[in-house]
Backbone as a ProteinNet text record, in pm:
[ID]
protein_1_A
[PRIMARY]
MTTTLPERKAAARTASGPVLEASGVTLRFGGLVSLSGVDLTVCRGEIHAVIGPNGAGKTSLFNSLTGAYTPQEGRVLLRADDGTQHSLLGRKPHHINRLGVARTFQNIRLFAALTALENVKVAAESSSRSGPLGIMLGLPRAKAEERAAEERAQRLLALLGLDGRADETAGSLSYGDQRRLEIARALATGPRLLLLDEPAAGTNPTEKRDLAALIRRINGELGISVLLIEHDMPLVTSVADRVTVLNFGKVIASGSPSAVQRDPAVVEAYLGASDTNSSQGETR
[TERTIARY]
950.8	872.5	782.3	656	560.1	588.8	583.3	604.9	471.6	460.4	335.6	318	192	161.9	245.7	256.2	340.8	485.2	536	674.1	690.2	591.1	596.9	590.5	504.2	490.4	622.6	685.9	812.9	921.2	922.9	1023.6	1007.5	881.4	855.8	902	880.8	920.4	1072	1137.9	1283.7	1341	1277.3	1326.7	1312.8	1219.4	1198.8	1309.7	1393.5	1508.5	1482.5	1589.2	1575.7	1532.1	1453.5	1424.3	1516.4	1561.9	1652.7	1758	1882.9	1993.1	2077.6	2085.3	2173.5	2279.9	2405.3	2512.8	2614.6	2652.4	2755.8	2723.9	2596.1	2558	2598.3	2684.4	2733	2710.3	2644.1	2608.3	2657.5	2735.3	2788.9	2747.3	2722.6	2702.5	2809.4	2921.1	3033.3	3086.4	3093.5	3141.7	3032.2	2909.2	2796.5	2769.8	2770.9	2742.8	2595	2521.8	2378.6	2347.1	2422.6	2410.2	2549.6	2564.5	2696.5	2691.7	2736.2	2746.3	2614.6	2508.6	2375.4	2358.4	2314.9	2279.3	2128.7	2066.3	1921.9	1887.7	1810.2	1762.6	1611.1	1546.5	1401.5	1374	1308.3	1278.2	1156.9	1155.5	1045.5	915.2	814.7	682.9	661.8	759.3	741.8	707.3	658.4	641.4	749.5	837.6	953.5	946	949.3	939.8	1076	1100.8	1219.6	1171.3	1217.5	1174.5	1297.9	1273	1380.5	1336.7	1405.5	1369.1	1384.2	1329.1	1347.9	1496.7	1536.8	1677.9	1763.5	1699.3	1776.5	1837.3	1788.1	1840.5	1746.3	1619.5	1524.7	1497.7	1464.6	1436.5	1563.2	1677.4	1804.8	1826.5	1786.7	1799.2	1708	1582.3	1490.3	1544.8	1596.1	1649.9	1770.9	1847.1	1963.8	1922.1	1813	1765.4	1696.9	1644.9	1564.4	1632.7	1759.9	1835	1835	1762.2	1763.5	1899.1	1960.4	2095.7	2184.7	2313.3	2410.8	2510.2	2501.6	2595.6	2739	2830.8	2972.8	3027.7	2964.3	3012.1	2893.4	2923.1	2822.5	2767.2	2669.6	2604	2456.5	2375.4	2232.7	2196.7	2146.6	2112.1	1963.3	1902.4	1763.7	1763.9	1696	1696.4	1561.3	1565.8	1444.3	1401.1	1278.7	1225.1	1305.8	1369.5	1446.8	1590.2	1621.2	1753.6	1853.1	1821.8	1913.4	1911.5	2021.5	2029.6	2078.5	2035.4	2070.6	2125.7	2237.4	2291.3	2215.5	2166.5	2086.3	2168.6	2284.7	2363.5	2409	2389	2429.8	2325	2215	2108.7	2014	1953.8	1855.7	1725.4	1648.1	1522.7	1428.8	1416.6	1323.8	1374.1	1506.2	1560.4	1528.8	1545	1515.9	1367.5	1282.5	1139.7	1107.8	1172.8	1147.1	1197.2	1291	1338.9	1242.9	1144.9	1044.3	1039.7	1091.9	1087.3	1006.5	900.8	818.5	814.1	787	784.4	678.8	639.2	561.7	651.9	603.1	686.1	621.4	707.8	660.5	568	606.5	522.5	457.3	325.3	250.4	287.5	311	351.5	257.8	136.9	39	28.9	-29.9	-63.2	-200	-198.5	-320.8	-430.9	-394.8	-495	-551.7	-487.8	-537.4	-635.4	-721.3	-814.7	-740.6	-809.1	-750.5	-715.2	-807.5	-782.2	-661.1	-651.9	-540.5	-407.7	-404.6	-282	-230.8	-321.5	-280.6	-249.9	-326.5	-306.7	-169.4	-125.4	7.3	115.3	102.5	200.1	190.2	67.7	47.8	106	107.5	160	311.3	374.9	519.6	598.7	539.7	608.4	566.1	492.7	446.7	564.7	551	657.5	632.2	516.2	484.5	550.7	620.7	684.4	585.6	632.1	544.2	478	551.3	494.6	376.7	393.3	285	161.7	183.5	70.6	1.1	81.4	25	-54.7	-3.3	-70	-184.4	-198.1	-305.1	-290	-166.6	-142.4	-207.9	-243.5	-314.5	-243.7	-111.3	-39	-52.3	-41.4	-53	-192.6	-294.6	-431.6	-454.3	-399	-414.4	-346.7	-228.1	-157.3	-231.7	-293.8	-371.1	-492.2	-560.9	-675.6	-633.1	-520.5	-470.9	-434.1	-373.3	-334.2	-457.1	-561.2	-682.8	-751	-754	-814.6	-737.6	-604.7	-522.2	-546.1	-554.8	-579.4	-714.4	-815.9	-948.6	-946.3	-876.9	-868.7	-799.2	-693.3	-619.4	-700.2	-772.6	-859.3	-964	-1017.1	-1115.2	-1050.2	-928.6	-856.9	-834.4	-806.6	-777.4	-903.4	-1020.2	-1144.9	-1170.2	-1112.3	-1123.9	-1199.8	-1262	-1328.6	-1441.5	-1502.5	-1609.1	-1557.3	-1426.3	-1366.6	-1273.4	-1288.7	-1198	-1193.4	-1307	-1313.9	-1293.3	-1262.9	-1234.7	-1087.3	-1057	-916.2	-846.3	-719.3	-642.4	-639.1	-628.9	-620.8	-746.9	-860.3	-986.7	-1013.8	-930.4	-951.7	-907.2	-964.4	-920.5	-776.8	-712.5	-572.7	-555.5	-645.4	-635.6	-651.4	-744	-763.7	-643.2	-580.5	-460	-348	-336.9	-237.5	-262.7	-387.8	-420.8	-400.1	-429.5	-409.7	-262	-175.8	-32.7	13.7	-43.1	-10.1	-58.3	-180.9	-233.2	-142.2	-94.3	-6	124.4	179.4	301.8	277.9	164.3	132.2	112.8	71.4	44	168.7	286.1	410.1	448.3	370.7	394.9	515.6	530.6	649.6	641.6	757.4	760.3	805.5	858.6	893.8	837.2	754.5	691.2	746.7	798.6	852	751.5	707.1	609.2	675.4	683.8	749.3	644.4	628.1	533.1	391.8	333.3	200.2	89.7	111.4	6.8	17.3	117.4	136.2	13	-41.2	-154.1	-288.4	-294.3	-422.4	-485.2	-615.7	-686.1	-688.9	-733.9	-730.6	-803.7	-919.2	-991.9	-911.1	-851.7	-769.6	-647.1	-591.2	-476.5	-515.6	-632.4	-678.1	-701	-762	-784	-651.1	-552.4	-421.2	-353.2	-361.4	-301.5	-362	-494.5	-561.5	-517.7	-501.1	-460.1	-319.1	-227.9	-90.2	-88.1	-168.5	-174.7	-233.2	-331.9	-390	-288.4	-216.5	-114.6	-11.2	27.6	127.2	71.8	-47.7	-103.1	-167.2	-254	-328.6	-246.3	-164.6	-85	53.6	93.3	223.2	340.8	321.2	426	494.4	626.3	702.7	693.1	688.6	670	780.9	842.4	938	875.9	863.7	778.4	854.6	853.5	898.5	773.7	773	654.2	688	623.8	639.7	529.3	418.3	305.3	331.4	371.6	411.5	297.2	174.8	66.4	47.8	62.5	52.4	166.4	287.5	404	386.8	349.6	338.5	223.7	123.1	8.9	35.4	134.4	155.5	293.3	395.4	533.2	570.8	637	697.4	830.5	906.3	1035.6	1051.5	1135.5	1160.1	1310.6	1357.2	1494.7	1491.6	1575.5	1576.5	1704.6	1688.5	1801.9	1811.6	1934.6	1958.3	2092.6	2094.1	2214.9	2279	2193.8	2242.7	2296.8	2279.7	2329.4	2215.2	2226.4	2130.1	2163.7	2066.6	2090.4	2012.9	1918.1	1843.3	1768.7	1743.8	1664.4	1604.7	1477.5	1412.6	1262.3	1192.3	1047.3	1005.5	883.9	839.3	849	809.8	812.6	955.2	1047.3	1186.3	1250.6	1221	1279.2	1229.9	1103	1047.7	1112.1	1163	1226.5	1375.9	1432.7	1577.5	1618.3	1713.7	1754.8	1805.1	1875.6	1926.5	1812.3	1704.1	1588.5	1517	1500	1435.6	1514	1646.3	1730.3	1717	1714.3	1705.9	1576.9	1467.9	1339.1	1314.9	1372	1343.9	1452	1565.5	1670.5	1806.2	1887.5	2020.6	2119.8	2239.4	2344.4	2399.6	2474.6	2534.7	2627.8	2694.6	2787	2712.1	2602.1	2525.1	2456.9	2404.4	2326.8	2412.2	2543.7	2632.2	2660.7	2614.6	2639.4	2535	2572.7	2480.1	2425.4	2305	2243.7	2134.7	2113.3	2001.3	1887.2	1775.1	1656.8	1681.1
4569.4	4493.9	4395.1	4386.3	4297.1	4152.6	4063.5	3921.8	3853	3779.8	3712.9	3589.3	3539.5	3420.3	3300.6	3268.9	3156.4	3173.5	3297.6	3321.2	3298.8	3345.6	3323.7	3175.1	3102.8	2959.2	2888.6	2922.5	2859.7	2894	3019.8	3060.7	2985.7	2966.5	2894.9	2751	2688	2549.7	2537.3	2630.7	2628	2644.9	2732.9	2758.6	2635.7	2545.2	2426.3	2324.2	2344.5	2258.1	2146.3	2083.6	1978.3	1845.8	1769.7	1632.2	1537.6	1581.7	1500.5	1591.1	1548.3	1620.9	1523.6	1548	1470.4	1564.6	1522	1607.9	1525.3	1576.9	1515	1374.4	1343	1205.8	1176.7	1076.6	1036.6	887.5	852.8	713.8	676.6	569.2	522.9	378.9	349.1	211.9	184.6	123.5	108.5	245.4	274.9	405.3	508.6	471.3	562.6	633	765.8	845.1	881.1	824.2	848.7	972.4	992.4	1111.2	1165.2	1296.2	1357.3	1471.4	1443.5	1546.8	1613.9	1536.4	1592.8	1634.9	1758.7	1811.2	1834.3	1791.5	1808.8	1818.7	1920.6	1935.2	1945.5	1858.9	1864.2	1913.5	2027.4	2084.1	2016.3	2012.3	1949.2	2022.6	1947.9	2005.7	2061.7	2049.3	2106.9	2000	2048.3	1965.4	2008.3	1917.5	1947.5	1860.2	1921.2	1847.8	1836.8	1722	1701.2	1682.2	1768.9	1761.1	1753.4	1728.2	1720.6	1640.2	1653.9	1577.2	1427.2	1347.5	1203	1170.9	1077.7	1040.6	1134.1	1223.8	1322.2	1265	1147.8	1087.8	1093.6	1127.7	1147.8	1018.3	911.7	785.3	726.1	748.1	705.2	772.7	899.8	971.5	909	883.4	819.1	684.7	605.7	474.2	486.3	592.6	614.7	657.3	730.8	777.3	666.9	565	462.7	326.4	318.1	195.3	96.8	126.7	36.3	42	160.3	178.8	231.4	202	257	343.6	475.8	564.3	539.9	565.4	547.8	665.3	781.3	899.8	976.2	1058.2	1146	1092.4	1163.6	1121.9	1160.2	1083.6	1111.1	1097.8	1206.2	1206.5	1229.7	1149.2	1168	1219.3	1331.4	1393.4	1371.8	1319.3	1296.8	1427.1	1426.8	1547	1587	1489.4	1520.6	1563.8	1578.7	1625.9	1516.4	1392.1	1283.6	1263.1	1210.9	1190.5	1049.3	1001.6	867.5	874.9	810.1	799.5	689	719.3	622.1	540	589	517.4	382.4	279.5	145.6	68.4	133.6	63.4	-5.7	-114	-184.7	-104.4	-121.7	-45.7	-60.4	-182.4	-197.9	-128.7	-115.6	-40.2	108.4	158.9	300	327.8	234.4	250.5	259.9	176.8	178.9	307.2	375	502.9	617.2	589.8	691.6	742.7	665.7	705.1	600.9	644.7	555.1	608.9	519.2	562.6	487	548.3	478.3	463.2	389.6	358.5	407.5	432.5	475.3	368.8	242.9	130.3	73	73.8	35.4	-105.8	-122	-250.3	-291.1	-324.7	-370.5	-523.4	-580.1	-722.1	-734.8	-765.8	-758.3	-850.6	-965.7	-1063.7	-1033.8	-942.5	-905.8	-789.7	-775	-662.7	-532.5	-422.3	-292.8	-285.5	-331.8	-330.1	-415.9	-533.7	-623.1	-563	-494.1	-430.2	-329	-247.3	-144.4	-206.2	-307	-371.9	-438.9	-499.3	-561.9	-459	-340	-235.1	-186.5	-173.1	-127.2	-225.8	-353.3	-456.2	-470.3	-395.1	-409.8	-368.3	-283.4	-239.5	-319.1	-426.4	-509.2	-567.6	-571.4	-626.8	-773.4	-822.8	-962.9	-1051.9	-1151.3	-1243.3	-1343.2	-1425.5	-1525.9	-1617.5	-1653.5	-1743.4	-1678.6	-1549.7	-1478.7	-1467.9	-1449.8	-1440.3	-1575.8	-1682.5	-1816.8	-1858.5	-1819.2	-1857.3	-1763.5	-1655.5	-1560.9	-1492.9	-1457.2	-1393.4	-1254.8	-1207.4	-1078.7	-963.9	-956.4	-846.7	-854.7	-974.8	-991.9	-953.5	-992.8	-958.6	-807.6	-743.5	-598.1	-525.8	-571.9	-509.9	-531.4	-647.8	-673.6	-580.8	-562.3	-471	-329.1	-287.3	-151.6	-133.5	-236.3	-228.3	-216.7	-291.9	-285.6	-150.1	-96.7	34.8	142.4	133.4	230.6	219.3	96.7	75.4	133.1	113.6	166.7	319.1	380.9	527.9	581.2	514.7	561	542.2	432.9	414.4	524.8	563.1	672.4	803.7	829.4	951.1	957.6	844	838	822.7	820.3	806.3	666.7	566.4	428.1	339.6	399.6	317.7	234.1	279	202.5	86.6	78.5	-28.4	-117.9	-113.5	-186.5	-335.1	-392.9	-537.8	-579.2	-483.8	-516.7	-549.5	-643.9	-677.5	-560.8	-545	-431.9	-436.6	-558.3	-571.4	-530.7	-525.6	-489	-338.9	-264.1	-119.7	-46.2	71.8	155.8	199.4	246.7	288	398.4	496.4	605.7	558.8	464.6	411.2	328.7	257.5	183.1	277.7	390.9	491.4	538	566.6	613.6	503.6	379.9	268.7	251.8	272	259.8	368.5	487.8	594.6	558.1	502.3	460.3	355.8	262.8	158.5	218.2	315.7	381	455.1	523.3	597.7	505.9	381.3	288	252.3	274.3	244.9	357	466	575	661.2	706.3	785	928.9	991.3	1136.8	1201.8	1119.2	1166.9	1067.8	1118.4	1036.2	1073.5	974.7	994.3	941.7	1027.5	991.8	997.4	882.9	874.4	879.3	997	1022.2	971.8	1021	972.7	1008	1109	1148.9	1076.4	991	920.8	838.4	856.6	777.6	820	930.5	974.7	1082.4	1097.8	1198.1	1331.5	1439.5	1571.7	1578.9	1511.7	1512.5	1442.7	1329.1	1255.1	1335.8	1413.8	1498.7	1606.7	1666.5	1768.2	1705	1587.7	1518.2	1482.1	1442.3	1406	1526.8	1642	1762.7	1794.7	1783.9	1808.6	1706.1	1581.5	1476	1500.1	1539.1	1565.8	1678	1782.1	1892	1845.2	1755.3	1702.8	1618.3	1532.8	1449.7	1537.8	1642.4	1734.4	1817.5	1872.8	1963.5	1894.1	1796.5	1731.3	1626.5	1551.8	1447.1	1495.1	1613.4	1668.4	1591.7	1533.5	1452.9	1534.3	1539	1604.1	1518.6	1582.5	1510.4	1547.6	1445	1461.9	1395.9	1472.2	1433.6	1440.9	1332	1335.8	1348.9	1446	1462.5	1537.9	1495.6	1564.2	1666.2	1652	1741.4	1874	1975.6	2102.1	2177.1	2175.9	2240.4	2178.7	2046.9	1981.5	2026.2	2029	2068.9	2210.6	2302.3	2442.3	2463.1	2374.1	2391.3	2338.7	2249.1	2190.3	2216.3	2238.7	2240.1	2373.2	2365.6	2483.6	2516.9	2410.9	2429.1	2320.8	2351.7	2260.7	2249.1	2125.6	2100.6	2039.3	2089.9	2044.7	1966.8	1847.3	1764.4	1760.9	1754.7	1731.8	1661.4	1548.5	1468.5	1438	1409.2	1366.9	1476.3	1603.1	1714.9	1810.4	1876	1979.8	2105.7	2154.9	2276.2	2396	2370.7	2481.9	2430.9	2523.7	2490.4	2619.1	2614.9	2734.3	2721.2	2833.9	2832.1	2789.8	2737	2697.2	2810.2	2931	3042.1	3078.5	3078	3111.1	3006	2880.6	2771.9	2777	2808	2813	2922.3	3026	3136.1	3114.4	3012.7	2991.1	2950.1	3020.9	2988.6	2845.8	2793.4	2656.5	2555.6	2584.1	2495.3	2503	2622.7	2639.8	2564.6	2575.3	2506.6	2354.4	2306.1	2160.6	2103.1	2179.2	2128.4	2153.2	2261.5	2297.6	2252.8	2204	2156.5	2190.8	2088	2109.8	2131	2178	2201.4	2069.8	2074.2	1953.8	1887.4	1970.6	1914.7	1833.2	1890.4	1819.9	1696.7	1706.3	1596.1	1474.9	1490.7	1377.4	1298.7	1350.5	1282.6	1176.2	1072.4	964.2	976.6	923.6	926.1	820.9	768.1	676.4	751.4	684.4	747.1	795.4
293.3	196	268.8	227.8	291.7	254.6	352.7	328.5	305.2	193.5	160.1	246.2	249.1	328.2	284.7	152.5	112.9	156.1	150.6	192	341.4	422.6	566.6	598.8	524	544.6	514.9	402.3	366.9	467.1	514.5	611.9	743.1	785	909.8	900.3	783.8	766.6	762.9	695.2	691	830.1	910.8	1045.5	1134.7	1099.7	1182.6	1163.3	1065.1	1045.1	946.1	899.6	799.4	860.4	782.7	820	743.4	625	543.6	482.5	491	428.4	348.3	217.6	131	77.5	82	33.8	-44.1	-160.1	-241.7	-288.5	-305	-341	-485.7	-501	-632.8	-650	-759	-786.9	-925.7	-933.3	-1061.9	-1086.4	-1212.1	-1257.1	-1362.3	-1317.9	-1408.6	-1446	-1574.4	-1618.9	-1632.2	-1602.6	-1615.7	-1483.7	-1485.9	-1366.5	-1366.1	-1270.3	-1261.5	-1177.7	-1068.8	-984.7	-958.7	-966	-950.9	-849.9	-727	-624.8	-590.2	-578.2	-554.8	-409.1	-389.9	-258	-253.9	-146.1	-131.9	16.1	52.4	189.7	189.2	265.2	282.1	423.1	434	564.9	626.7	758.4	830.8	800.9	757.6	732.5	593.9	503.8	371.2	267.5	152.8	34.1	-64	-97.4	-181.1	-306.1	-422.2	-548	-614.3	-676.8	-759.5	-902.1	-992	-1130.8	-1220.7	-1347.2	-1444.3	-1564.6	-1676.5	-1796	-1772.4	-1861.8	-1854.2	-1855.2	-1766.8	-1760.3	-1678.7	-1600.3	-1523.6	-1396.4	-1351.2	-1228.4	-1110.7	-1135.1	-1025.1	-948.3	-1021.5	-953.1	-893.2	-957.5	-898.4	-763.8	-754.7	-627.9	-523.2	-558.3	-463.5	-417.7	-512.5	-477.4	-385.4	-400.9	-314.5	-174.3	-164.4	-34	45.1	-23.9	43.2	50.7	11.6	31.5	-82.9	-190.3	-305.9	-376.2	-379	-431.5	-319.8	-329.4	-235.4	-311.4	-299	-368.7	-324.5	-415.7	-383.6	-303.1	-312.9	-241.1	-183.3	-83.1	-24.6	105.4	158.1	281.1	276.3	348.3	360.3	507.4	567.4	709.3	726.6	811.8	851.8	994.7	1017.7	1150.1	1218.5	1340	1418.2	1484.5	1536	1600.6	1723.7	1789.2	1908.9	1878	1749	1709.6	1676.6	1711.3	1675.9	1525.4	1473.8	1330.3	1298.1	1182.2	1137.6	996	973.7	838.4	765.2	646	571.5	472.8	434.7	334.2	387.9	307.3	345.7	422.9	461.5	534.2	435.6	480	399.3	393.8	285.3	272.6	391.9	449.5	561.2	688.4	702.7	815.7	801.1	678.5	652.8	674.5	635.4	657.6	806.3	886.9	1031.2	1096.3	1030.9	1082.5	1049.7	961.8	934	791.7	696.3	555.3	478.3	412	330.3	188.4	93	-46.5	-125.7	-237.2	-338.7	-461.2	-559.8	-675.8	-804.1	-902.6	-1032.9	-1093	-1078.5	-1119.4	-994.2	-992	-872.4	-827	-697.1	-641	-527.2	-563.8	-466	-469.9	-364.4	-364.2	-430.7	-560.2	-640.5	-590.5	-533.3	-490.3	-351.4	-277.5	-144.8	-156.4	-57.6	-57.5	-27.1	-51.1	-18.7	129.4	214.3	357.8	393.4	335.2	365.5	322	207.6	161.9	263.2	315.1	410.2	546.6	583.9	713.5	720.3	610.8	607.1	640	582.5	610.1	753.7	803.3	941.5	1041.7	1007.5	1097.3	1089.2	998.7	980	1103.9	1187.9	1309.2	1432.6	1410.2	1521.8	1598.9	1731.6	1814.5	1851.8	1815.6	1844.3	1739.8	1784.3	1692.6	1635.2	1540.8	1479.6	1581.8	1687.5	1787.7	1859.9	1897	1964.4	1877.4	1746.6	1653.7	1641.6	1628.1	1613.3	1737.2	1853.2	1977.7	2015.2	1942.2	1970.7	2104.9	2140.2	2268.7	2272.3	2391.9	2403.6	2332.4	2347.1	2281.8	2131.5	2076.4	1931.8	1883.6	1959.7	1922.2	1927.5	2029.3	2043	1926.4	1886.6	1775.2	1643.2	1629.3	1507.8	1499.4	1612.1	1613.9	1582	1639.9	1615.7	1469.2	1408.3	1267.4	1177.7	1209.9	1128.6	1143.5	1264.3	1285	1209.8	1214	1141.2	991.2	941.8	799.6	757.9	841	809.8	804.9	901.6	903.3	778.7	736.4	618.7	491.4	481.5	365	358.3	474.9	478.3	435.2	483.7	446.1	296.3	235.5	92.4	7.8	72.2	-0.9	-52.8	13.8	-31.8	66.8	168.5	269.2	210	102.4	38.5	-44.8	-60.9	-141.5	-59.1	71.3	160	131.2	90.5	71.3	-74.2	-162.2	-301.8	-317.6	-406.5	-429.7	-498.2	-464.7	-520.2	-672.1	-727.6	-872.7	-945.3	-875.2	-939.2	-935	-862.1	-848.8	-974.8	-995.5	-1106.7	-1083.4	-1191.1	-1180.5	-1077.4	-1079.6	-983.8	-840.5	-817.8	-683.1	-638.3	-732.6	-697.7	-655.6	-722.9	-683.4	-539.8	-508.7	-374.2	-269.9	-308.8	-216.8	-184.7	-283.7	-256.8	-159.9	-171.8	-77.6	62.6	71.5	201.5	265.1	185.2	238.5	289.1	216.9	262.8	393.8	404.9	526.7	646.4	620.4	729.7	808.4	752.9	825.2	921.4	921.8	1016.5	984.5	859.6	824.7	872.7	886.8	901.8	771.1	677.3	543.4	442.9	349.7	247.2	110.8	38.9	-95.1	-196.2	-286.2	-388	-524.9	-593.4	-723.3	-834.1	-893.2	-1001.6	-968.5	-861.1	-820.8	-918.8	-1004.9	-1099.4	-1232.6	-1249.2	-1376.7	-1410.1	-1530	-1576.2	-1523	-1448.5	-1392.3	-1480.3	-1470	-1549.9	-1475.6	-1541.5	-1476.8	-1343.1	-1332.3	-1205.1	-1096.6	-1130.1	-1034	-993.1	-1086.1	-1052.5	-951.8	-970.9	-874.3	-737.4	-736.3	-608.9	-543.6	-625.2	-572.3	-509	-573.6	-517.6	-381.3	-370.8	-242.8	-138.8	-182.2	-89.8	-36.7	-123.6	-80.6	22.2	-2.6	94.4	227	223.7	348.7	424.9	354.3	418.7	486.7	417.9	471	586.7	567.5	667.4	785.8	759.9	867.4	941.2	867.4	930.7	971.2	924.4	961.3	902.7	784.7	720.9	612.3	616.4	509.9	384.3	267.8	141.5	43.5	-14.6	-124.1	-245.8	-352.4	-464.5	-596	-673.9	-813.2	-899.1	-989.4	-1072.3	-1201.2	-1310.9	-1439.6	-1464.1	-1394.1	-1416	-1345	-1422	-1361.4	-1292.8	-1347.6	-1271.9	-1134	-1123.7	-993.2	-902.8	-956.9	-877.6	-824.2	-912	-869	-771.5	-774	-684.3	-543.5	-527.6	-395.2	-335.2	-418.7	-368.1	-304.7	-189.8	-128.3	-195.3	-227.6	-294.4	-400.3	-499.1	-610.6	-634	-654.1	-695.3	-834.6	-923.1	-1062.3	-1089.9	-1143.7	-1184.4	-1336.5	-1385.7	-1527.8	-1542	-1611.7	-1626.3	-1491.4	-1391.1	-1261.4	-1172.3	-1213.3	-1134.1	-1100.4	-984.6	-948.2	-1027.1	-1104.6	-1182.8	-1128.7	-1038	-977.9	-855.6	-762.7	-644.5	-589.6	-554.7	-501.7	-508.4	-502.8	-511.3	-652.2	-668.4	-802.5	-905.3	-865.2	-961.1	-1000.7	-904.6	-934.2	-1024.1	-996.2	-1075	-1218.9	-1238.7	-1373.1	-1458.3	-1392.8	-1466	-1486.9	-1424.3	-1430.5	-1572.1	-1633.7	-1771.2	-1787.9	-1688	-1697.7	-1701.5	-1628.7	-1628.7	-1763.2	-1814	-1945.2	-2051.9	-2048.5	-2146.5	-2133	-2009.4	-1986.8	-2042.6	-2032.8	-2078.6	-2226.4	-2279.8	-2419.2	-2516	-2463.1	-2551.6	-2497.3	-2468.5	-2412.9	-2524.5	-2486.4	-2583.3	-2634.5	-2745.1	-2801	-2701.3	-2619.1	-2520.6	-2417.5	-2366	-2264.9	-2320.5	-2444.5	-2499.1	-2528.7	-2527.2	-2551.2	-2425	-2309.7	-2182.6	-2157.4	-2083.9	-2054	-1913.6	-1893.7	-1760.4	-1756.3	-1639.6	-1623	-1559.2	-1543.8	-1488.3	-1348.7
[MASK]
++++++++++++++++++++++++++++++++++++++++++++++++++++++++++++++++++++++++++++++++++++++++++++++++++++++++++++++++++++++++++++++++++++++++++++++++++++++++++++++++++++++++++++++++++++++++++++++++++++++++++++++++++++++++++++++++++++++++++++++++++++++++++++++++++++++++++++++++++++++++++++

């Protein structure tokens, strides 16, 4: 049987090994189970989407992977290119970011009073090795790091199509531009895995098409693996190599976009669950 180009591409990425492995992740809030034994593997170089109905546990999963929440059970491993691995559970969000994981948020979190350039530059400077004293004294190393951060910020704004708005305050930008600016800020930290939490929320059809192209560029040109939460299925099917489906905090399907769309459990989750399932509680 002939192997198609998308299949060869997915096989090559799987063969390159995982960048993130989550297994048995269980998160409880009192008596409420938000995630129950969730397994998720993101392969190096792939775009992986997480979908599911409202309240399925998608954002809870992102928060568990990035240190905002600490699951009571399971493990989350981040694998570096040299084969070393780091356990992410129990680490603070800024530690996880320094290990190479960046994220955006469902609700945009920009510094509204700062310019677009300043927003990205702040993130680019997060890995600076110069302490406050070196910055205050204007030492050569501190100055060099500041120049490098500004150059990186300018390049990312250009990549995101925002170079013409570098000096505008973030709060004055359109909603779509604010979404792109938040992605630029996340990229400025130098991640190898980028988590996007509903990046198409509130955008118009043209902005969605531009976003799909941007995600593919980030993945292809920058070589960054992408984990994506999204409700817009045309966007998901146009960019994702693999899809994992959550419902009531559990994984109910995982595979290619076309296979997942045909899965009876996925169809049931989106079109109406059974009385037994609908009586269960779950958070976002």
